[in-house]
GROMACS .gro file of C-alpha atoms in nm:
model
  246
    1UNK     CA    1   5.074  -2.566   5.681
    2UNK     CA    2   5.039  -2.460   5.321
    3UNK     CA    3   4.725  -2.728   5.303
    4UNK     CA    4   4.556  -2.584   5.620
    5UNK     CA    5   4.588  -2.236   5.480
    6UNK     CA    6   4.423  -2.352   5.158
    7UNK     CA    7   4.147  -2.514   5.355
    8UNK     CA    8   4.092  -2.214   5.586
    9UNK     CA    9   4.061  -2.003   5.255
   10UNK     CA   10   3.805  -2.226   5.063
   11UNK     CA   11   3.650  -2.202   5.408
   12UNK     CA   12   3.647  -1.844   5.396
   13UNK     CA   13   3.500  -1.789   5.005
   14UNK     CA   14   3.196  -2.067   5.017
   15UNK     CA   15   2.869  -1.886   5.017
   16UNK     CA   16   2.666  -1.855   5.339
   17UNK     CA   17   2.420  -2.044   5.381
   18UNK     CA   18   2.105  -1.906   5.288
   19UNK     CA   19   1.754  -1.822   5.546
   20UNK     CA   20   1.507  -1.960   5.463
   21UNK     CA   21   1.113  -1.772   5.396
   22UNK     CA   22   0.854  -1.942   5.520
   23UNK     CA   23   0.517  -1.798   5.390
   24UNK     CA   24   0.207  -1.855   5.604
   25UNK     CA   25  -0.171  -1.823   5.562
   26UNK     CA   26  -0.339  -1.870   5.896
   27UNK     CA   27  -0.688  -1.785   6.044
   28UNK     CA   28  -0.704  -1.423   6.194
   29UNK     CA   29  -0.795  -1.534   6.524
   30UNK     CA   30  -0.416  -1.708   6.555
   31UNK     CA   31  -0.292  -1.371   6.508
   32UNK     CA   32  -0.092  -1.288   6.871
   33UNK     CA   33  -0.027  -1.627   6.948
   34UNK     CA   34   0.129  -1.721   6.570
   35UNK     CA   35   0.319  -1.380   6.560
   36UNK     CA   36   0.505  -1.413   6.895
   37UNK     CA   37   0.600  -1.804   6.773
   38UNK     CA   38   0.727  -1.683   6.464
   39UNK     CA   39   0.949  -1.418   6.598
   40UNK     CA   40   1.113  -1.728   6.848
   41UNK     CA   41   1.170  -1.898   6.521
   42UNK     CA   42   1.292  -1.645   6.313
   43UNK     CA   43   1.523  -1.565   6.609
   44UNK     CA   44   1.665  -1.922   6.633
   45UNK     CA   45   1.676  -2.028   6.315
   46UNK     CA   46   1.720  -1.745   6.084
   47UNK     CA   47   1.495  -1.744   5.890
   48UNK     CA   48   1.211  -1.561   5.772
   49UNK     CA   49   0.826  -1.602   5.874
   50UNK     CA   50   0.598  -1.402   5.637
   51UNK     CA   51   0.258  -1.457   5.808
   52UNK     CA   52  -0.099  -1.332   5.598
   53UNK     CA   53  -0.386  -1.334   5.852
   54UNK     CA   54  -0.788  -1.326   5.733
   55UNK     CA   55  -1.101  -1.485   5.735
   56UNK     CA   56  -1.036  -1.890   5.672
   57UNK     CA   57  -1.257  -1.846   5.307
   58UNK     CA   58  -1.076  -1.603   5.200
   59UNK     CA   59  -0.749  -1.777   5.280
   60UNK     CA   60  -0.868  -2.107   5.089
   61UNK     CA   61  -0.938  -1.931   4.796
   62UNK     CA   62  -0.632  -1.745   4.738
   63UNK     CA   63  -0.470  -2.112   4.764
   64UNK     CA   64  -0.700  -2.245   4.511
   65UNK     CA   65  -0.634  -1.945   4.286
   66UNK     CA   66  -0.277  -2.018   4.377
   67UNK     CA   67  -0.172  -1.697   4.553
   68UNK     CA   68   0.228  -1.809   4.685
   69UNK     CA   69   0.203  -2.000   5.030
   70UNK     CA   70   0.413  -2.270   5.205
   71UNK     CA   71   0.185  -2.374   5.523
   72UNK     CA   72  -0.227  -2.300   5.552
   73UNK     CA   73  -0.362  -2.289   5.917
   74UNK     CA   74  -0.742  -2.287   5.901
   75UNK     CA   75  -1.007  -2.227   6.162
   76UNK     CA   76  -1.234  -2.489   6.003
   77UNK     CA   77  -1.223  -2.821   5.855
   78UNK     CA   78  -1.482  -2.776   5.602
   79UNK     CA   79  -1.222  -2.516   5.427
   80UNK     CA   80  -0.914  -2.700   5.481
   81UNK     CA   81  -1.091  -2.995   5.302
   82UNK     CA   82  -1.186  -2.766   5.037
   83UNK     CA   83  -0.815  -2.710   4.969
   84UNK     CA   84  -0.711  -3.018   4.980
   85UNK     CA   85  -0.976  -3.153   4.751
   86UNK     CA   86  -0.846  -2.905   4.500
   87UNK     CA   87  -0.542  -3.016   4.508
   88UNK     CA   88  -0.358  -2.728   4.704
   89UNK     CA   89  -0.221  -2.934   5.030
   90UNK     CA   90  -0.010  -3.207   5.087
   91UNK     CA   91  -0.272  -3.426   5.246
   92UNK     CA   92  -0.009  -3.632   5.480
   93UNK     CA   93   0.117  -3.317   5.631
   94UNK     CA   94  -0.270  -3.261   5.728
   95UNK     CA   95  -0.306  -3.249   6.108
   96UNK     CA   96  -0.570  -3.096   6.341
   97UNK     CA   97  -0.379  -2.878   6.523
   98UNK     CA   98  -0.557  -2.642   6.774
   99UNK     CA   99  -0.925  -2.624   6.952
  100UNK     CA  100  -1.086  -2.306   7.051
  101UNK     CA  101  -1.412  -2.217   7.246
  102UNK     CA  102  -1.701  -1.965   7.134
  103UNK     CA  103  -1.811  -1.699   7.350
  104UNK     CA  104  -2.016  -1.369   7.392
  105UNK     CA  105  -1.816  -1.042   7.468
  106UNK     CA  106  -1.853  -0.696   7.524
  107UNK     CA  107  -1.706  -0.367   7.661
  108UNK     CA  108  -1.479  -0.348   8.003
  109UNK     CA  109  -1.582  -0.628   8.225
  110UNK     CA  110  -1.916  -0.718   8.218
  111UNK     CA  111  -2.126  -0.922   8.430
  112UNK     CA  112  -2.158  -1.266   8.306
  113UNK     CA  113  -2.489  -1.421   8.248
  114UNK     CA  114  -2.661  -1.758   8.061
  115UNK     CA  115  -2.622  -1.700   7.669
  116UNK     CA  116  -2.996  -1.697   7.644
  117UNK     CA  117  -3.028  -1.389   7.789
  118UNK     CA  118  -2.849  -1.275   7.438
  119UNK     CA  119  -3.187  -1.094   7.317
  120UNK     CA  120  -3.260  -0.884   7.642
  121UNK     CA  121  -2.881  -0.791   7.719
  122UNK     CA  122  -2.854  -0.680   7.293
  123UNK     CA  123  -3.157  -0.426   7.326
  124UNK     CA  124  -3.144  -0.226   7.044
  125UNK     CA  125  -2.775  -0.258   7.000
  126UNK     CA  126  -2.581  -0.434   6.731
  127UNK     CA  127  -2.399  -0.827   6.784
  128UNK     CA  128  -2.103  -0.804   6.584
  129UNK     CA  129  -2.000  -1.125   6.422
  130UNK     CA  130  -1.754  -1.265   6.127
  131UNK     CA  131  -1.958  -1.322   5.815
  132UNK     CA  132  -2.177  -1.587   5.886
  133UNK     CA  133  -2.231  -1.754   5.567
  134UNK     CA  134  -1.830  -1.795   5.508
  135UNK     CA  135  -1.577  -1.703   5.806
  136UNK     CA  136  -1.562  -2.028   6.033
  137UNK     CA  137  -1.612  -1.776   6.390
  138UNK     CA  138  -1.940  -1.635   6.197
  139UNK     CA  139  -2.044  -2.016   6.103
  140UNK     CA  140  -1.965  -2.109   6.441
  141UNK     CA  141  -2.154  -1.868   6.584
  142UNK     CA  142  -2.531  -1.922   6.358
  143UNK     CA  143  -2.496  -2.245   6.416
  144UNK     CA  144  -2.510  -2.171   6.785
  145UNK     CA  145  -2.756  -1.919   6.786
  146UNK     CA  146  -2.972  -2.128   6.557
  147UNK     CA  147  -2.948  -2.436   6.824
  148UNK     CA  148  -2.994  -2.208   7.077
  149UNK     CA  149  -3.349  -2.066   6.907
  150UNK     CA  150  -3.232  -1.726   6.941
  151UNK     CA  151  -3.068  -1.678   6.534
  152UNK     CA  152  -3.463  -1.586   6.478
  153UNK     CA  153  -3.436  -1.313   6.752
  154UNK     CA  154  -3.111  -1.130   6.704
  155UNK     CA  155  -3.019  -1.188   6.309
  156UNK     CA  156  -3.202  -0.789   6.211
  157UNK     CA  157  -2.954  -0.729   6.456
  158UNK     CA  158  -2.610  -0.860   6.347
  159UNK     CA  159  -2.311  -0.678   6.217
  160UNK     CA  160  -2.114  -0.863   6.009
  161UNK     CA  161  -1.744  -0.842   5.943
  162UNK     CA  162  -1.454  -0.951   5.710
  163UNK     CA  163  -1.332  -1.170   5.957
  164UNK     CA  164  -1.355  -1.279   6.365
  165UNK     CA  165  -1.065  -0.966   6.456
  166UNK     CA  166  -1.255  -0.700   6.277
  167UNK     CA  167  -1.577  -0.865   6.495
  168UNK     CA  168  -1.383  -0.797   6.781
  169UNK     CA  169  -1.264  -0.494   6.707
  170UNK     CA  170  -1.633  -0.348   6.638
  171UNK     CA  171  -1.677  -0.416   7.018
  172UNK     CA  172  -1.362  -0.299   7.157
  173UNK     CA  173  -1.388   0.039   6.988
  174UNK     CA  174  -1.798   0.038   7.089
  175UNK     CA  175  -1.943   0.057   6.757
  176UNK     CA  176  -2.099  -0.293   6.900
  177UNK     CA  177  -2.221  -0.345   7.248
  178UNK     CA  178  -2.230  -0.724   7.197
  179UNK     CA  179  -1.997  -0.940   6.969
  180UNK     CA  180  -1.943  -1.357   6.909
  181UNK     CA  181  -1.596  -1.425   6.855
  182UNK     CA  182  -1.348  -1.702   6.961
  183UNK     CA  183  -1.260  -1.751   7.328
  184UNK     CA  184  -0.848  -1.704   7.232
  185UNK     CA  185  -0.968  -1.341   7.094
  186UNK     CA  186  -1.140  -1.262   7.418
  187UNK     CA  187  -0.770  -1.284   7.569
  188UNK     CA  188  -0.554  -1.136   7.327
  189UNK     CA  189  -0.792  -0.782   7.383
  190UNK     CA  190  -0.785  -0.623   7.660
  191UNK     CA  191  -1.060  -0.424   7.659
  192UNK     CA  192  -1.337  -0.696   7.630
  193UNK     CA  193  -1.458  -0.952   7.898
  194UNK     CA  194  -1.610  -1.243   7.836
  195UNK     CA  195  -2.050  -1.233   7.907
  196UNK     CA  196  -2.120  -1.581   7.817
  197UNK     CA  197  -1.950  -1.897   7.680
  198UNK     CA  198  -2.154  -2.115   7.452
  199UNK     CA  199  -2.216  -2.448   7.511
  200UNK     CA  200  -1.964  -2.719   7.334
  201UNK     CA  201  -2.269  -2.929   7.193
  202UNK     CA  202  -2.468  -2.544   7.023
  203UNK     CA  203  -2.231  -2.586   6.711
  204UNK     CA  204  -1.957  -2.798   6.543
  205UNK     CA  205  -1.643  -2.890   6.732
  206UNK     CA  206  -1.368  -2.585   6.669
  207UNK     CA  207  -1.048  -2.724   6.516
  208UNK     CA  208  -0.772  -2.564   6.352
  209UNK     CA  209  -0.672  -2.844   6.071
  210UNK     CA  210  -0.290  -2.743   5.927
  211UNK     CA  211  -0.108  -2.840   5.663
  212UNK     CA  212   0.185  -2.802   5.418
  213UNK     CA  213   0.068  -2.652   5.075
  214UNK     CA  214   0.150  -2.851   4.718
  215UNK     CA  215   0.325  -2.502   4.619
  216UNK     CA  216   0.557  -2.507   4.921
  217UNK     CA  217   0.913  -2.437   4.800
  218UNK     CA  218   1.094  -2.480   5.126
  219UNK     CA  219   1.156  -2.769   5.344
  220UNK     CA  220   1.118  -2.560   5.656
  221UNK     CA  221   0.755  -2.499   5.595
  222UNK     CA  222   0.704  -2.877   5.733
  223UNK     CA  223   0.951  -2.843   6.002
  224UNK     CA  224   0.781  -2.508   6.134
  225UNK     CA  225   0.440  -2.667   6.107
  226UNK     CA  226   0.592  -2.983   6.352
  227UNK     CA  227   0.742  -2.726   6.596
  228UNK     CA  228   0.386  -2.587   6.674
  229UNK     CA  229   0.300  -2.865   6.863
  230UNK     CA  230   0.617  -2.844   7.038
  231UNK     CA  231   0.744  -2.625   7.320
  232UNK     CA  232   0.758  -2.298   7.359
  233UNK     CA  233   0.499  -2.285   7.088
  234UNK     CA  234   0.211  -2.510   7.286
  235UNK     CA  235   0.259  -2.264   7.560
  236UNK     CA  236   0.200  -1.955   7.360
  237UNK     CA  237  -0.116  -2.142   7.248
  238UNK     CA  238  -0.246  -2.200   7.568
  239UNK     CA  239  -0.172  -1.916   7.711
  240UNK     CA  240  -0.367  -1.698   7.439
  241UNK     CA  241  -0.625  -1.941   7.535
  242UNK     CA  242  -0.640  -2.207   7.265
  243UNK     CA  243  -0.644  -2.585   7.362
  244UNK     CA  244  -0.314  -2.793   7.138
  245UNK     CA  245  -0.472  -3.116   7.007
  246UNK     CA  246  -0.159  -3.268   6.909
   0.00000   0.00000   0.00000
């Protein structure tokens, strides 16, 4: 009895164990989808999911400068590669994790129409897009316009923002009739429809490459990045229209 009750008590004063904080960088497109799955996970394992959404660039950089991040989810390759050619990724926790499609939006729901009517459906109105020379949507979304030979024809004409969310934004809120952004962000706002989609072979494949950082100082940065190809997250994914490559 006495040796039970000695147990119980050592039992009793051992510290808790302690939650975890998993700190994320991840492309600002995979905003809704990445929020709800962190709240699941926070929820069933305890611990905490800080999550710092922007432009893919920017992202990469603060890595490379080495800003304090456990997991890096990028909308582009070319970045990720970037990062891991400085060093700043564990290159055999590298995986391509989502795909996404590019597409024209505007206002309310508008009538769709072939892409290449772009020019006459703009007028005199401004195409929002990410920054084209650095975010991956904006990339995306030159390189598409430039296959297309309409870049020529609309670039006078093209409002450029931080990132693909403050793109979408400009055309939710009307400041932009037109706007390029990814086919997930179309979804997660309401008050956009879809106009056009662009064709698969008008620009580079969309992939979201993700990987564990060199500075992660948790183990449940890796274990968070395997459960995102896993259930319920691969339905959040597809349901805020993104495709789940592995």
């Amino acid at each position: 009895m006495r040796l039970s009750f000695l147990a119980a008590a050592l039992i009793a004063l051992a510290p808790a164990a302690q939650a975890d904080e998993i700190t994320i960088f991840a492309a600002a497109s995979l905003k809704d989808a990445l929020d709800e799955i962190a709240a699941t996970w926070q929820e069933s394992h305890g611990d905490t999911v800080v999550i710092s959404y922007a432009g893919s660039s920017q992202l990469a950089k603060q890595i490379q400068e080495g800003a304090p991040a456990d997991l890096f989810i990028s909308a582009s390759s070319s970045w990720m590669d970037a990062v891991q050619e400085s060093g700043g990724i564990d290159p055999a926790t590298r995986r391509d994790l989502l795909g996404n499609t590019l597409v024209l939006v505007g206002t309310g729901k508008p009538a769709e129409a072939p892409v290449t009517e772009l020019p006459g459906l703009l007028g005199d109105g401004k195409l929002a897009m990410a920054m084209v020379d650095s975010v991956p949507a904006g990339q995306y979304g030159k390189e598409a316009l430039t296959s297309l030979g309409l870049w020529d024809q609309v670039e006078g004409q093209v409002a450029q923002a931080d990132n693909v969310r403050a793109a979408l934004k400009l055309v939710a809120t009307g400041e932009a009739p037109l706007g390029i952004v990814y086919g997930s962000d179309a979804v997660a706002e309401p008050g956009v429809g879809v106009v056009a989609t662009f064709p698969v072979d008008s620009h580079e494949k969309i992939t979201y490459p993700a990987a564990v950082t060199t500075g992660a100082d948790t183990p449940q940065a890796a274990a968070f990045l395997d459960s995102l190809s896993q259930e319920p997250a691969r339905s959040v994914f597809e349901s805020q229209g993104f495709t789940v490559t592995q």
